[in-house]
Coordinates of C-alpha atoms in Angstrom, one line a residue:
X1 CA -19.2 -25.9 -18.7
X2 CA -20.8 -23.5 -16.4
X3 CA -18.8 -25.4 -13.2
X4 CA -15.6 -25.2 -15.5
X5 CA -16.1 -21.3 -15.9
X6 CA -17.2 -20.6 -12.3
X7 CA -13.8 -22.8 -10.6
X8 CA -11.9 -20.5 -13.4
X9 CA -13.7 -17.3 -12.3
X10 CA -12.9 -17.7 -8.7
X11 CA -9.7 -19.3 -8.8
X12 CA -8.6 -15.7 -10.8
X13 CA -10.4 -14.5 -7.4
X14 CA -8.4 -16.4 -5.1
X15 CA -5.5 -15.6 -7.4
X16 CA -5.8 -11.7 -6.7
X17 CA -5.8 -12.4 -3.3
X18 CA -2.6 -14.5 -3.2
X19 CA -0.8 -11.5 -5.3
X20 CA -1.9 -9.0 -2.9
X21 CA 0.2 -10.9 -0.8
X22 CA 3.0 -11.7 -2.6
X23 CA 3.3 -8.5 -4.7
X24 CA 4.9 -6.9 -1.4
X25 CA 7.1 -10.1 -1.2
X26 CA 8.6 -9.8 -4.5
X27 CA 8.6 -6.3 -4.5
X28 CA 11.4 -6.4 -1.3
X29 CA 12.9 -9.2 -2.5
X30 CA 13.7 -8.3 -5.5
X31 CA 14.8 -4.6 -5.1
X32 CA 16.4 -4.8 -1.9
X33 CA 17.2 -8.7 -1.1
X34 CA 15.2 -9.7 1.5
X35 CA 13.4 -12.6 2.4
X36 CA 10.5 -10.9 5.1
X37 CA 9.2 -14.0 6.9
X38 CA 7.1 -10.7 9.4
X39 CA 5.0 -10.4 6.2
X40 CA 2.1 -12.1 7.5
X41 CA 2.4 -10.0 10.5
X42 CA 1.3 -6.6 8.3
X43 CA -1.6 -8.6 6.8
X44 CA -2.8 -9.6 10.2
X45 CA -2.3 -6.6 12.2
X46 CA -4.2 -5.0 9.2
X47 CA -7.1 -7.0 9.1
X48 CA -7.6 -6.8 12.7
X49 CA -7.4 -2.7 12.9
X50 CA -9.4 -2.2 9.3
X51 CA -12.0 -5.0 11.0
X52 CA -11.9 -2.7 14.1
X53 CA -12.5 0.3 12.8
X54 CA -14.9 -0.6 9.9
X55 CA -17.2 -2.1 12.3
X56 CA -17.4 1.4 13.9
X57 CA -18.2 3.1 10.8
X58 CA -20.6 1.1 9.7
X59 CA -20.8 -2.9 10.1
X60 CA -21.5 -4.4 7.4
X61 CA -21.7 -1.6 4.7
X62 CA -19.3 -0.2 2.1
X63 CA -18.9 2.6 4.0
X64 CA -17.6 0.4 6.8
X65 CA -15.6 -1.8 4.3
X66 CA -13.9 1.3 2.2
X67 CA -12.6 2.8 5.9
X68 CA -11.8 -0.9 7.2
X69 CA -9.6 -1.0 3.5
X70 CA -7.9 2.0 4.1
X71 CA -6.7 1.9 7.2
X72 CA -5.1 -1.9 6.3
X73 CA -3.3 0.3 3.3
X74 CA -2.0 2.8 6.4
X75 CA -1.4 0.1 9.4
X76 CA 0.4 -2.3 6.7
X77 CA 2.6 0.5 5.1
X78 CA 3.6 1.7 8.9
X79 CA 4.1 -1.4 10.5
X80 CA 6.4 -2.4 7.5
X81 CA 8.2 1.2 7.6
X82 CA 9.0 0.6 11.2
X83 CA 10.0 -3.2 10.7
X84 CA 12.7 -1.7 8.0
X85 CA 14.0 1.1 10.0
X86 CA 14.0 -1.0 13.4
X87 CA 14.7 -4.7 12.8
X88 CA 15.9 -4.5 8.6
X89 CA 18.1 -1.8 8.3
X90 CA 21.2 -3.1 10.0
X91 CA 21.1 -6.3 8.4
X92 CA 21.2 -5.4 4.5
X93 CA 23.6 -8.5 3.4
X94 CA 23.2 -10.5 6.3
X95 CA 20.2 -12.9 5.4
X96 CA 20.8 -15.7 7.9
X97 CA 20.3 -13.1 10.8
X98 CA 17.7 -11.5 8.6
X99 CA 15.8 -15.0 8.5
X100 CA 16.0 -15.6 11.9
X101 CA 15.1 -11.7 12.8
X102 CA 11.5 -11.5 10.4
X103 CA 10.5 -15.5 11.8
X104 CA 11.0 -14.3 15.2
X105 CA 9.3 -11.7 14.7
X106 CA 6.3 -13.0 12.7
X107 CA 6.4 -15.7 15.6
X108 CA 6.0 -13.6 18.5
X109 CA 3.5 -11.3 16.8
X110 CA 1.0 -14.5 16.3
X111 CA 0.7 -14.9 19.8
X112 CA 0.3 -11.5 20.5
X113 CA -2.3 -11.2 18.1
X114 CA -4.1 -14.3 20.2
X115 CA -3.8 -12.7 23.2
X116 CA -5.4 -9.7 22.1
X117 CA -8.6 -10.7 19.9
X118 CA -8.2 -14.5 20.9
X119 CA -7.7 -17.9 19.5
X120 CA -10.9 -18.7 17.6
X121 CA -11.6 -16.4 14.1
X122 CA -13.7 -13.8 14.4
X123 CA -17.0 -13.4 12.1
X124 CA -17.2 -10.5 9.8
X125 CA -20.2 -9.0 8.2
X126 CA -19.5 -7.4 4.3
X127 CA -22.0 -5.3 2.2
X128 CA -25.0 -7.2 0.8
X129 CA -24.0 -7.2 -2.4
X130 CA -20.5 -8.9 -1.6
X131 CA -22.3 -11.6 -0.4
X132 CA -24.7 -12.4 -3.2
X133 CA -23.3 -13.9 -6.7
X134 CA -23.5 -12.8 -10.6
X135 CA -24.5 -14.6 -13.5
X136 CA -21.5 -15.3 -16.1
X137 CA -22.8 -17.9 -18.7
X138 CA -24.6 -19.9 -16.3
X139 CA -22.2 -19.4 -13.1
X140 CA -23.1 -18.0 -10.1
X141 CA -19.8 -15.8 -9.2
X142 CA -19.5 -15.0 -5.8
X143 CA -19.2 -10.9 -6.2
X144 CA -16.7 -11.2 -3.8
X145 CA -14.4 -12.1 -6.4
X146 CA -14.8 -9.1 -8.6
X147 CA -13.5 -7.1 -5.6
X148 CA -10.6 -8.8 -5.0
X149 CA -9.4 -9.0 -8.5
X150 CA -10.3 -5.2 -8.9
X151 CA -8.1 -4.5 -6.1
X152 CA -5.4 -6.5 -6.8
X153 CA -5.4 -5.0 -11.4
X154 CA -5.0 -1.7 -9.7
X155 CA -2.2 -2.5 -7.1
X156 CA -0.2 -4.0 -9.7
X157 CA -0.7 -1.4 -11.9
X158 CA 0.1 1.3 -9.2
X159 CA 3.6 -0.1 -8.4
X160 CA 4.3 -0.7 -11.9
X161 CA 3.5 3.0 -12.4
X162 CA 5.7 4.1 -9.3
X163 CA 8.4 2.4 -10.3
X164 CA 8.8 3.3 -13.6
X165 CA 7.5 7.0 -13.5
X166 CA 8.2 8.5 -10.1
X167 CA 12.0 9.9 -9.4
X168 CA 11.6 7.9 -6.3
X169 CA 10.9 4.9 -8.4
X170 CA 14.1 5.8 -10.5
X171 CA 16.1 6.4 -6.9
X172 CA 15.2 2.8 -5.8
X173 CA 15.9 1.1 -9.4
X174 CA 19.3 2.6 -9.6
X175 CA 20.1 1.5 -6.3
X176 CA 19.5 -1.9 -6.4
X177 CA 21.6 -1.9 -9.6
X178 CA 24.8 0.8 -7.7
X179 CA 24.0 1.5 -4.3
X180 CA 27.5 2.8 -3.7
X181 CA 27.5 5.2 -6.8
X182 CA 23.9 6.7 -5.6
X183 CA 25.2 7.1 -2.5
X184 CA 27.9 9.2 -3.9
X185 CA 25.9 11.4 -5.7
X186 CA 23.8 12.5 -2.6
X187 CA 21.1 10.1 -2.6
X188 CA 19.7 9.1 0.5
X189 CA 19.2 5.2 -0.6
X190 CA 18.1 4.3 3.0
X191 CA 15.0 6.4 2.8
X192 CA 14.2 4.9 -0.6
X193 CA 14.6 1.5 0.4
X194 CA 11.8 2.4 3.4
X195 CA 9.7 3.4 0.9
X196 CA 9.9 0.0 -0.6
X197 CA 9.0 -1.6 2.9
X198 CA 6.1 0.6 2.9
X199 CA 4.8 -0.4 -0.4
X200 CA 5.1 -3.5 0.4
X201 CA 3.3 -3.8 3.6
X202 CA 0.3 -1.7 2.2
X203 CA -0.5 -4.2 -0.4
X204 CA -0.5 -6.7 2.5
X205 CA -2.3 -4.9 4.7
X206 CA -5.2 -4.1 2.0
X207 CA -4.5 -8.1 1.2
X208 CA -5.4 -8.7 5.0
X209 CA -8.6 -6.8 4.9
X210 CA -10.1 -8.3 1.8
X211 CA -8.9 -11.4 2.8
X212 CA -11.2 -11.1 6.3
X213 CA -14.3 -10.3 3.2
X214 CA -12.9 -13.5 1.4
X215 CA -12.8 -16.2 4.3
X216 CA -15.7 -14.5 6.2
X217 CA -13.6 -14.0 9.2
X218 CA -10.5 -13.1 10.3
X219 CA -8.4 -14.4 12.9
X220 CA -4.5 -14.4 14.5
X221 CA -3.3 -17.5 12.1
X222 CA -4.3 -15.5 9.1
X223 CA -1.6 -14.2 7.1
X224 CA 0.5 -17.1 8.3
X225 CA -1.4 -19.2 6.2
X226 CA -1.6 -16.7 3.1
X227 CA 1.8 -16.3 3.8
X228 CA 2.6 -19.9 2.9
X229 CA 1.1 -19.7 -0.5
X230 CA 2.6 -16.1 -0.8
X231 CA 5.9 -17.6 -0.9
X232 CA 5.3 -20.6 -3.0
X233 CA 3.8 -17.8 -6.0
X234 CA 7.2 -15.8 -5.4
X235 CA 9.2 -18.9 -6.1
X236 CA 7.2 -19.9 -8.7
X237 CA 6.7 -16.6 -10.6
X238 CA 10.5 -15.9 -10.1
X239 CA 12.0 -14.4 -6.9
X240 CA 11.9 -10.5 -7.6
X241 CA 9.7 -10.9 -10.6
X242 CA 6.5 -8.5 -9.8
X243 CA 4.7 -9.6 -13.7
X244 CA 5.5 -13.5 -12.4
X245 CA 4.1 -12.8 -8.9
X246 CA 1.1 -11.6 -10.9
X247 CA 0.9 -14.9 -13.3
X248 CA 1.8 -17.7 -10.6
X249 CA -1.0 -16.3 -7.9
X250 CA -3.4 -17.2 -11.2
X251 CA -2.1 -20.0 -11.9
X252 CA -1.6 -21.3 -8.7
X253 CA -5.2 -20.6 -7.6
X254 CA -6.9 -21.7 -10.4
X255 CA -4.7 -25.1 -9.9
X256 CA -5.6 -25.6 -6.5
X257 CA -9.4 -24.9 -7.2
X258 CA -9.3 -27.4 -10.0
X259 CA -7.7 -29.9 -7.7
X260 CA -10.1 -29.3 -4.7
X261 CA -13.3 -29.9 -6.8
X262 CA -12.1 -32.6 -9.6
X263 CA -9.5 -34.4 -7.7
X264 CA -10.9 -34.9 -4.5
X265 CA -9.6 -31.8 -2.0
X266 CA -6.1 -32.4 -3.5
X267 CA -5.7 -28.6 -4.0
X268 CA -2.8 -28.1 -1.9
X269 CA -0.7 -31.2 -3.1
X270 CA -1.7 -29.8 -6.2
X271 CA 0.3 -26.9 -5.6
X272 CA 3.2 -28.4 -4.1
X273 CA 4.0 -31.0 -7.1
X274 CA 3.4 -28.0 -9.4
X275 CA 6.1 -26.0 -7.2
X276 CA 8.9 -29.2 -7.2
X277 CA 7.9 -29.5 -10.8
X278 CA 9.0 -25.6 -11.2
X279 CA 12.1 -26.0 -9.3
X280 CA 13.4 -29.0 -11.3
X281 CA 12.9 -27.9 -14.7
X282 CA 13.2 -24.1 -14.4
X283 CA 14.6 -23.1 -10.9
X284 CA 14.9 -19.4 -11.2
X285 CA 11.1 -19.5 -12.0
X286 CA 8.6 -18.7 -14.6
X287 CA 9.7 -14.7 -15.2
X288 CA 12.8 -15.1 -12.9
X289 CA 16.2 -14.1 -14.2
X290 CA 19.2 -16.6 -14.6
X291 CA 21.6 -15.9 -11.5
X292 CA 24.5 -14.2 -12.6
X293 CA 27.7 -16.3 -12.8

């Protein structure tokens, strides 16, 4: 029972980590259309810099750690700002070229990302208490875990707030829905939609530096593979659906954690038959909505 509770415990770990991720993905996608394949890039660049600079503070301590997290809050929401207003901007309605722009992109930034800190990952240190475990019912939990899911309950509930109770949050919701008409009453929509960006890439760049405290290290290939699973919660929780980003990263953790251990190191499979098995019964998702006709 105990190893039951502690694979459900940390796959709701690995789960927060995965929405930190994806909650920027959906967040774009479904406000403004666009599929960022660069997204990995934020996380990276962010765990790199917060790595960085935490070290300077303070290796090793929460003092360290809190800076590390806040500059990968700041280098994600700038990078991302600066990815809209550069590379995004000019293709609004154009996703072929917007495809091709974000995987270019997230390509060339990988290598330069090795070329900088290297090929092989980099060891982290993390506050002593990270790296020690609490009792639940007879599992040892990796305290890790309760950070990550901390951070990822109030990122959620952030955006959720934003959206729903800033005017900027009313600006962006109205212009998904009538761009033209907002536009017409004065609005600048373009400045909104940045905003968006920006939100998006600070999850991912906080994602990026708790993922470094997560894996133990942190390294060029990073949110290329977080990216992966980042997409396959998106699709799974419903493409533009922040609430089904939120209950696919569990669900898709806890799966793959349950898959690793019982069935042998079948996690990812795992996850792949449970996305086909999404797709053919209920395509738009768990919490997508039906495409209009």
């Amino acid at each position: 029972m105990s190893t039951l509770l502690l694979l459900l415990i940390t796959g709701v770990g690995l789960g927060a980590l995965y929405f930190l991720v994806a909650s920027g993905l959906s967040l774009i996608y479904g406000l403004m259309g666009v599929l960022n394949f660069a997204h990995g890039s934020f996380l990276t660049l962010a765990g790199f810099l917060g790595w960085e600079v935490g070290r300077r503070v303070g290796d090793g301590t929460w003092g360290g750690l809190l800076v590390g997290m806040l500059v990968g809050l700041v280098v994600g929401a700038l990078v991302a700002a600066i990815t809209e207003l550069v590379f995004i901007r000019r293709l609004y309605q154009r996703h072929i070229e917007q495809v091709l722009v974000t995987v270019g992109l997230g390509l060339a930034t990988v290598a330069l990302f090795e070329g900088i800190w290297g090929t092989d990952p980099i060891r982290i240190a993390k506050p002593a208490w990270l790296g020690g475990t609490t009792d639940v019912l007879g599992a040892s939990v990796p305290n890790d875990r309760w950070l990550l899911i901390g951070a990822a309950a109030v990122v959620l509930g952030l955006i959720v707030l934003f959206l729903r109770a800033t005017p900027y949050g009313l600006v962006i919701r109205a212009g998904v829905e009538n761009r033209t008409m907002v536009t017409a009453l004065g609005i600048d929509v373009r400045r909104a939609f940045t905003v968006v960006f920006a939100i998006g890439g600070a999850a991912a760049g906080l994602g990026g530096v708790l993922a470094s405290v997560y894996y133990g290290q942190v390294s060029a290939h990073q949110g290329t593979s977080l990216l992966i699973y980042a997409f396959i919660v998106t699709v799974i929780g419903g493409l533009g659906s922040l609430a089904g980003a939120a209950v696919a990263s569990v669900l898709v953790a806890v799966i793959q954690q349950l898959a690793n251990f019982y069935l042998g190191g079948t996690g990812d499979l795992a996850v792949v038959l449970a996305l086909a098995a999404v797709l053919l019964v209920r395509p738009r998702g768990l919490l997508g909505k039906a495409a209009a006709r």
